[in-house]
Coordinates of C-alpha atoms and ligand atoms in Angstrom, one line a residue:
M175 CA 0.0 0.0 0.0
L176 CA 1.3 3.4 -1.0
N177 CA 1.1 6.3 1.6
I178 CA 1.5 10.0 0.9
Q179 CA 2.8 12.4 3.5
A180 CA 0.8 15.4 2.4
G181 CA 3.0 17.8 4.4
S182 CA 6.0 16.8 2.3
C183 CA 4.4 16.8 -1.2
V184 CA 5.1 20.1 -2.9
R185 CA 1.6 20.0 -4.6
Y186 CA -0.1 20.2 -1.3
Y187 CA 1.3 23.5 -0.1
A188 CA 1.9 25.3 -3.4
K189 CA -0.9 25.4 -6.0
H190 CA 1.7 26.6 -8.5
S191 CA 3.7 23.4 -8.3
S192 CA 4.4 21.8 -11.6
C193 CA 5.6 18.5 -10.1
T194 CA 4.1 15.4 -11.8
K195 CA 7.0 13.1 -11.4
C196 CA 5.1 10.4 -9.5
E197 CA 2.2 10.4 -12.0
H198 CA 4.6 10.1 -14.9
I199 CA 6.5 7.1 -13.7
C200 CA 3.6 5.1 -12.2
P201 CA 3.3 2.1 -14.6
T202 CA -0.4 1.4 -13.7
K203 CA -1.6 5.0 -13.7
A204 CA -2.6 4.7 -10.0
I205 CA -1.4 8.2 -9.2
K206 CA -3.1 11.3 -10.6
T207 CA -1.8 14.8 -9.8
Q208 CA -4.6 17.3 -9.2
E209 CA -4.9 20.8 -7.9
G210 CA -3.7 20.9 -4.3
G211 CA -2.3 17.4 -4.2
I212 CA -2.3 13.9 -5.7
A213 CA -4.9 11.1 -5.7
I214 CA -3.8 7.5 -5.3
N215 CA -6.0 4.6 -6.5
Q216 CA -4.9 1.9 -4.1
S217 CA -6.6 -0.8 -6.1
E218 CA -4.4 0.0 -9.1
C219 CA -1.2 0.4 -7.2
I220 CA 1.1 -2.7 -7.5
D221 CA 3.6 -1.6 -4.8
C222 CA 6.5 -1.4 -7.2
G223 CA 7.9 1.7 -5.4
A224 CA 9.0 3.4 -8.6
C225 CA 7.4 6.7 -7.4
L226 CA 9.5 6.6 -4.2
G227 CA 12.8 7.1 -6.0
I228 CA 11.7 9.9 -8.1
C229 CA 9.7 12.0 -5.6
P230 CA 12.0 14.9 -4.7
T231 CA 10.7 15.4 -1.2
E232 CA 10.4 11.8 -0.1
A233 CA 6.6 12.3 0.3
L234 CA 5.7 8.8 -0.8
A235 CA 6.3 5.5 1.2
L236 CA 5.2 1.9 0.9
R237 CA 3.7 0.5 4.0
E238 CA 5.4 -2.9 3.5
F239 CA 8.9 -1.7 2.5
D240 CA 11.0 1.1 3.7
V241 CA 13.9 2.1 1.4
N242 CA 15.9 3.8 4.2
S243 CA 15.7 0.6 6.4
F244 CA 16.9 -1.4 3.4
F245 CA 19.7 1.0 3.0
F246 CA 21.0 0.5 6.6
D247 CA 20.6 -3.3 6.4
F248 CA 22.3 -3.5 3.0
L249 CA 25.1 -1.3 4.1
K250 CA 25.9 -3.6 7.1
S251 CA 25.5 -6.8 5.1
K252 CA 28.1 -8.5 2.9
E253 CA 25.5 -8.5 0.1
Q254 CA 26.5 -6.6 -3.1
V255 CA 23.6 -7.3 -5.4
I256 CA 20.3 -5.4 -5.3
S257 CA 17.7 -7.3 -7.2
C258 CA 13.9 -7.1 -7.5
K259 CA 13.9 -10.9 -7.5
S260 CA 15.5 -11.3 -4.1
N261 CA 15.8 -8.2 -1.8
F262 CA 14.2 -5.1 -3.3
V263 CA 11.2 -3.7 -5.0
C264 CA 11.6 -2.1 -8.4
L265 CA 15.1 -0.7 -8.8
A266 CA 13.6 2.6 -9.8
A267 CA 12.7 3.0 -6.0
L268 CA 16.4 3.7 -5.3
S269 CA 16.8 7.5 -5.4
L270 CA 20.0 9.2 -6.5
D271 CA 20.8 10.0 -2.9
H272 CA 20.6 6.3 -2.0
L273 CA 22.6 5.2 -5.0
I274 CA 25.4 7.7 -4.6
A275 CA 25.6 7.0 -0.8
L276 CA 25.8 3.3 -1.4
G277 CA 28.2 3.5 -4.3
A278 CA 30.5 5.8 -2.2
V279 CA 31.1 3.1 0.5
K280 CA 30.4 -0.2 -1.1
E281 CA 30.7 -2.2 -4.3
V282 CA 27.1 -2.4 -5.6
V283 CA 25.7 -4.4 -8.4
L284 CA 22.2 -3.6 -9.6
D285 CA 20.6 -6.7 -11.2
I286 CA 18.9 -5.3 -14.3
G287 CA 18.6 -8.8 -15.9
H288 CA 14.9 -9.0 -15.3
C289 CA 14.0 -5.5 -16.6
K290 CA 13.6 -6.4 -20.2
E291 CA 10.9 -9.0 -19.6
C292 CA 9.2 -7.0 -16.9
D293 CA 5.7 -5.6 -17.5
I294 CA 6.5 -2.3 -15.9
A295 CA 9.7 -1.7 -17.8
P296 CA 8.2 0.7 -20.3
S297 CA 7.6 3.2 -17.4
C298 CA 10.5 2.4 -15.2
F299 CA 13.5 1.0 -17.1
A300 CA 14.6 4.3 -18.7
Q301 CA 14.5 5.9 -15.2
I302 CA 16.6 3.1 -13.7
E303 CA 19.2 3.6 -16.5
H304 CA 19.1 7.3 -16.1
N305 CA 19.7 7.0 -12.3
I306 CA 22.6 4.7 -12.7
D307 CA 24.2 7.0 -15.3
E308 CA 23.7 10.1 -13.1
A309 CA 24.9 8.3 -9.9
N310 CA 28.1 7.2 -11.8
Y311 CA 28.6 10.7 -13.1
V312 CA 28.7 12.0 -9.5
L313 CA 30.6 9.0 -8.2
E314 CA 33.3 9.3 -10.8
A315 CA 33.7 13.0 -10.0
I316 CA 34.2 12.3 -6.3
E317 CA 36.6 9.5 -7.1
C318 CA 34.5 6.6 -6.1
K319 CA 33.9 3.3 -8.0
P320 CA 30.9 3.3 -10.3
I321 CA 27.8 1.2 -9.6
E322 CA 27.7 -1.9 -11.8
A323 CA 24.5 -2.8 -13.6
K324 CA 24.2 -6.2 -15.1
E325 CA 22.3 -9.4 -15.3
V326 CA 22.9 -11.5 -12.2
A327 CA 22.6 -15.3 -12.5
K328 CA 19.2 -16.3 -11.5
V329 CA 18.8 -17.8 -8.1
A330 CA 17.2 -21.2 -7.9
D331 CA 13.9 -20.4 -6.3
E332 CA 13.3 -16.7 -6.8
K333 CA 9.9 -16.7 -5.3
A334 CA 11.0 -18.4 -2.1
N335 CA 14.0 -16.2 -1.8
R336 CA 11.9 -13.0 -2.2
R337 CA 9.3 -14.3 0.2
E338 CA 12.0 -15.0 2.8
F339 CA 13.4 -11.6 2.4
F340 CA 10.2 -9.7 2.8
T341 CA 9.3 -11.8 5.9
L342 CA 12.6 -11.0 7.4
F343 CA 12.2 -7.3 6.5
T344 CA 8.7 -7.1 8.1
L345 CA 10.0 -8.9 11.2
K346 CA 12.8 -6.4 11.6
G347 CA 10.4 -3.6 11.2
A348 CA 10.7 -0.5 9.1
L349 CA 11.8 2.8 10.5
K350 CA 8.6 3.9 12.0
T351 CA 9.6 7.0 13.8
K352 CA 11.9 9.9 13.3
Q353 CA 13.8 8.6 16.4
D354 CA 14.4 5.2 14.7
F355 CA 15.9 6.9 11.7
E356 CA 18.0 9.3 13.8
K357 CA 19.3 6.3 15.9
R358 CA 20.4 4.3 12.9
L359 CA 21.8 7.4 11.2
A360 CA 23.9 8.0 14.3
S361 CA 25.2 4.5 14.1
L362 CA 26.8 5.4 10.7
E363 CA 28.6 8.4 12.1
D364 CA 32.3 8.6 12.0
Q365 CA 34.4 10.0 14.8
K366 CA 35.8 12.6 12.4
I367 CA 32.4 14.2 11.7
S368 CA 32.0 17.1 14.0
V369 CA 28.8 17.2 16.1
E370 CA 28.0 20.7 15.0
Q371 CA 28.2 19.8 11.3
I372 CA 25.7 16.9 11.8
A373 CA 23.4 19.0 13.9
K374 CA 23.3 21.7 11.3
I375 CA 22.2 19.3 8.6
R376 CA 19.8 17.4 10.9
E377 CA 17.8 20.5 11.9
K378 CA 17.0 21.2 8.3
S379 CA 13.8 19.9 6.8
I380 CA 15.5 17.9 4.2
P381 CA 14.5 14.3 3.2
N382 CA 16.0 11.6 5.4
R383 CA 17.8 10.2 2.4
R384 CA 19.7 13.5 1.9
K385 CA 20.8 13.3 5.6
L386 CA 21.9 9.8 4.8
L387 CA 23.9 11.0 1.9
Y388 CA 25.5 13.7 3.9
T389 CA 26.5 11.3 6.7
I390 CA 28.0 8.9 4.2
L391 CA 30.0 11.6 2.3
Q392 CA 31.4 12.8 5.6
K393 CA 32.7 9.3 6.3
I394 CA 34.7 8.9 3.1
D395 CA 37.9 10.5 2.0
K396 CA 37.5 13.8 0.2
P397 CA 38.5 13.6 -3.5
S398 CA 42.0 14.8 -4.4
S399 CA 40.4 17.8 -6.1
Y400 CA 36.9 19.1 -6.4
R401 CA 35.2 19.1 -9.9
Y402 CA 32.4 21.0 -11.6
L403 CA 29.4 19.0 -12.7
E404 CA 27.1 20.2 -15.4
N405 CA 23.9 21.2 -13.6
E406 CA 21.7 20.0 -16.5
H407 CA 23.1 16.5 -16.0
L408 CA 21.8 16.4 -12.3
S409 CA 18.3 15.7 -11.3
F410 CA 18.5 15.4 -7.5
T411 CA 20.1 18.7 -6.6
S412 CA 21.2 22.0 -8.2
D413 CA 23.0 25.2 -8.0
K414 CA 21.2 28.4 -8.7
E415 CA 21.5 32.0 -9.8
I416 CA 19.2 35.0 -9.5
D417 CA 19.3 37.7 -12.2
S418 CA 18.7 41.4 -11.8
S419 CA 15.0 41.2 -12.6
C420 CA 14.3 39.9 -9.0
D421 CA 12.3 42.3 -6.9
N422 CA 12.7 40.4 -3.7
C423 CA 9.1 39.4 -3.5
S424 CA 10.3 36.6 -1.1
L425 CA 8.1 33.8 -2.5
C426 CA 11.0 31.5 -3.4
Y427 CA 12.6 31.5 0.0
R428 CA 9.4 31.4 1.9
I429 CA 8.2 28.3 -0.1
C430 CA 11.4 26.3 -0.5
P431 CA 10.6 23.1 1.4
T432 CA 14.2 22.3 2.5
Q433 CA 15.4 25.9 3.3
A434 CA 18.0 25.6 0.6
L435 CA 16.7 29.1 -0.3
D436 CA 16.6 31.4 2.7
S437 CA 17.1 35.0 3.6
D438 CA 18.9 36.9 6.3
A439 CA 17.0 38.3 9.2
R440 CA 16.3 41.7 7.5
G441 CA 15.3 40.2 4.2
A442 CA 18.2 42.0 2.5
K443 CA 19.9 38.9 1.1
I444 CA 18.6 35.8 -0.7
L445 CA 20.8 32.9 0.5
F446 CA 21.3 29.5 -1.1
D447 CA 22.8 26.2 0.1
P448 CA 23.1 23.9 -2.9
F449 CA 23.5 20.8 -0.9
L450 CA 20.0 21.2 0.6
C451 CA 18.3 21.6 -2.8
V452 CA 16.3 18.6 -3.8
R453 CA 15.4 20.1 -7.2
C454 CA 11.6 20.2 -6.6
H455 CA 11.3 23.1 -9.0
L456 CA 9.0 25.0 -6.7
C457 CA 11.1 28.1 -6.6
H458 CA 11.0 28.3 -10.4
D459 CA 7.3 27.6 -10.4
V460 CA 6.5 30.5 -8.1
C461 CA 8.8 33.1 -9.5
E462 CA 6.7 35.4 -11.7
K463 CA 9.6 37.2 -13.2
D464 CA 11.5 34.0 -13.9
S465 CA 14.5 35.5 -12.1
I466 CA 15.8 32.3 -10.6
K467 CA 17.9 30.2 -12.9
L468 CA 19.9 27.1 -12.8
A469 CA 23.6 27.9 -12.7
Q470 CA 25.7 26.1 -15.3
F471 CA 27.8 24.1 -12.8
Y472 CA 27.6 22.4 -9.5
D473 CA 30.8 22.3 -7.5
T474 CA 31.4 18.8 -5.9
K475 CA 32.9 20.7 -2.9
E476 CA 29.2 21.3 -1.9
F477 CA 28.9 17.5 -1.2
F478 CA 31.7 17.6 1.4
E479 CA 31.7 21.2 2.6
P480 CA 28.2 22.6 2.1
S481 CA 28.3 26.4 1.9
V482 CA 25.7 29.2 1.9
K483 CA 26.1 31.7 -0.9
I484 CA 24.4 35.0 -1.5
L485 CA 22.3 35.0 -4.7
A486 CA 21.0 38.5 -4.4
Q487 CA 21.3 41.6 -2.2
F488 CA 18.9 44.5 -1.7
T489 CA 18.7 47.8 0.1
I490 CA 16.0 47.6 2.8
T491 CA 14.4 50.9 3.8
R492 CA 11.2 52.0 5.6
C493 CA 8.2 53.2 3.5
E494 CA 7.6 56.9 4.1
D495 CA 3.9 56.2 4.2
C496 CA 3.2 53.1 6.2
G497 CA 6.6 52.7 7.9
N498 CA 7.0 49.1 6.8
P499 CA 10.4 47.9 5.6
F500 CA 10.7 47.1 1.8
S501 CA 13.3 46.5 -0.9
Y502 CA 14.2 49.9 -2.3
F503 CA 15.2 50.3 -5.9
G504 CA 15.4 54.1 -6.1
G505 CA 12.9 56.9 -6.6
E506 CA 10.1 57.7 -4.0
K507 CA 10.5 55.8 -0.8
L508 CA 7.2 54.1 -1.0
C509 CA 6.6 50.3 -0.6
P510 CA 4.9 48.5 -3.5
R511 CA 1.5 48.5 -1.8
C512 CA 1.6 52.2 -0.9
K513 CA 2.8 53.0 -4.4
I514 CA -0.3 51.3 -5.9
E515 CA -2.6 53.1 -3.4
D516 CA -0.9 56.4 -4.2
E517 CA -1.3 55.9 -8.0
E518 CA -5.0 54.9 -7.5
A519 CA -5.7 57.9 -5.4
K520 CA -4.1 60.2 -8.0
R521 CA -6.2 58.5 -10.7
L522 CA -9.4 59.1 -8.7
W523 CA -8.6 62.7 -8.2
G524 CA -7.5 63.2 -11.8
I525 CA -4.0 64.2 -11.0
G526 CA -0.6 62.9 -12.0
Ligands
LIG199 S1 6.6 13.3 -7.0 FE1 6.3 13.7 -4.8 S2 6.3 16.0 -4.6 FE2 5.9 15.5 -6.8 S3 3.6 15.4 -6.9 FE3 4.3 13.2 -6.5 S4 4.3 13.0 -4.3 FE4 4.1 15.2 -4.7
LIG200 S1 15.9 25.7 -4.0 FE1 14.1 25.5 -5.4 S2 14.3 23.6 -6.4 FE2 15.7 23.6 -4.6 S3 14.6 22.6 -2.9 FE3 14.2 24.8 -2.8 S4 12.4 25.3 -3.9 FE4 13.1 23.2 -4.5

């Protein structure tokens, strides 16, 4: 059974959201996006999990299978193969965060030998291939071994094997609470990670899998040099720019679900932390002036030493009429609302 956490799905809290990722990948058309949310037809859902991997905000979850729990167990085990025939749901359920984190610390083989004959391949296989390519693009840039994707020799009794795995999985229990997750995340921590660094990331409202990725990347050696990745080849994060058309309306940083976009206390600066961006596209969807843009490159330094940059700066002054602070661009010191009222009054009186 598929569950949606409405508080995490960007469609629920922003009617301008253009996100339709889950609807597009769903092989049975069980998900329909609609104004103000999504509708799930549970009788059509086949629990493949493909929508889990693609949802930018980790808003979807299967009741019977938790990818983060799998991640912890797989990391500890000697197993290298992830296969829909023995230990996993559809490989599309593995997000880029999971793939990169696993690939950074372990040799991983994705068993794609069953995809060709699979009924849901037309919806999911291209995404699986894309995820592997993108994960390897990042892994190569941070000097880690690529993830292997190949056909793995079939196990004797696939059904029994899979049944056994899911029974075990259910017995162990998925991560039911935030505390369960935090506890298991802490078990991955390395002595060299500073407590402050971890706390800083944890207090952010980023998906658990991004916290996982951060913890794993702090455990491994930094690459010998940082590289620039093409932003257009990334789908799970991004670096941004804001052009001079921005009028500091504040919508983007007030709506960003992860606080990747933020402002200083006075509202005089728009700040951005690329590592926190989950590429949900919401900031672009709400920006009427289309002032926020993808930067050309993403610096791999952000994976290891996340930083906050200033995307735009404004002069904040008080409106001479109402006294409220506003972004001043020259001319009369009137805030946008008072300016409109002033112009309307002038029109009414036939002056100006
Ligand atoms: S992919 Fe996630 S954020 Fe996007 S509409 Fe579906 S549930 Fe919402
Ligand atoms: S910066 Fe934009 S794309 Fe990135 S998480 Fe925030 S709203 Fe989404």
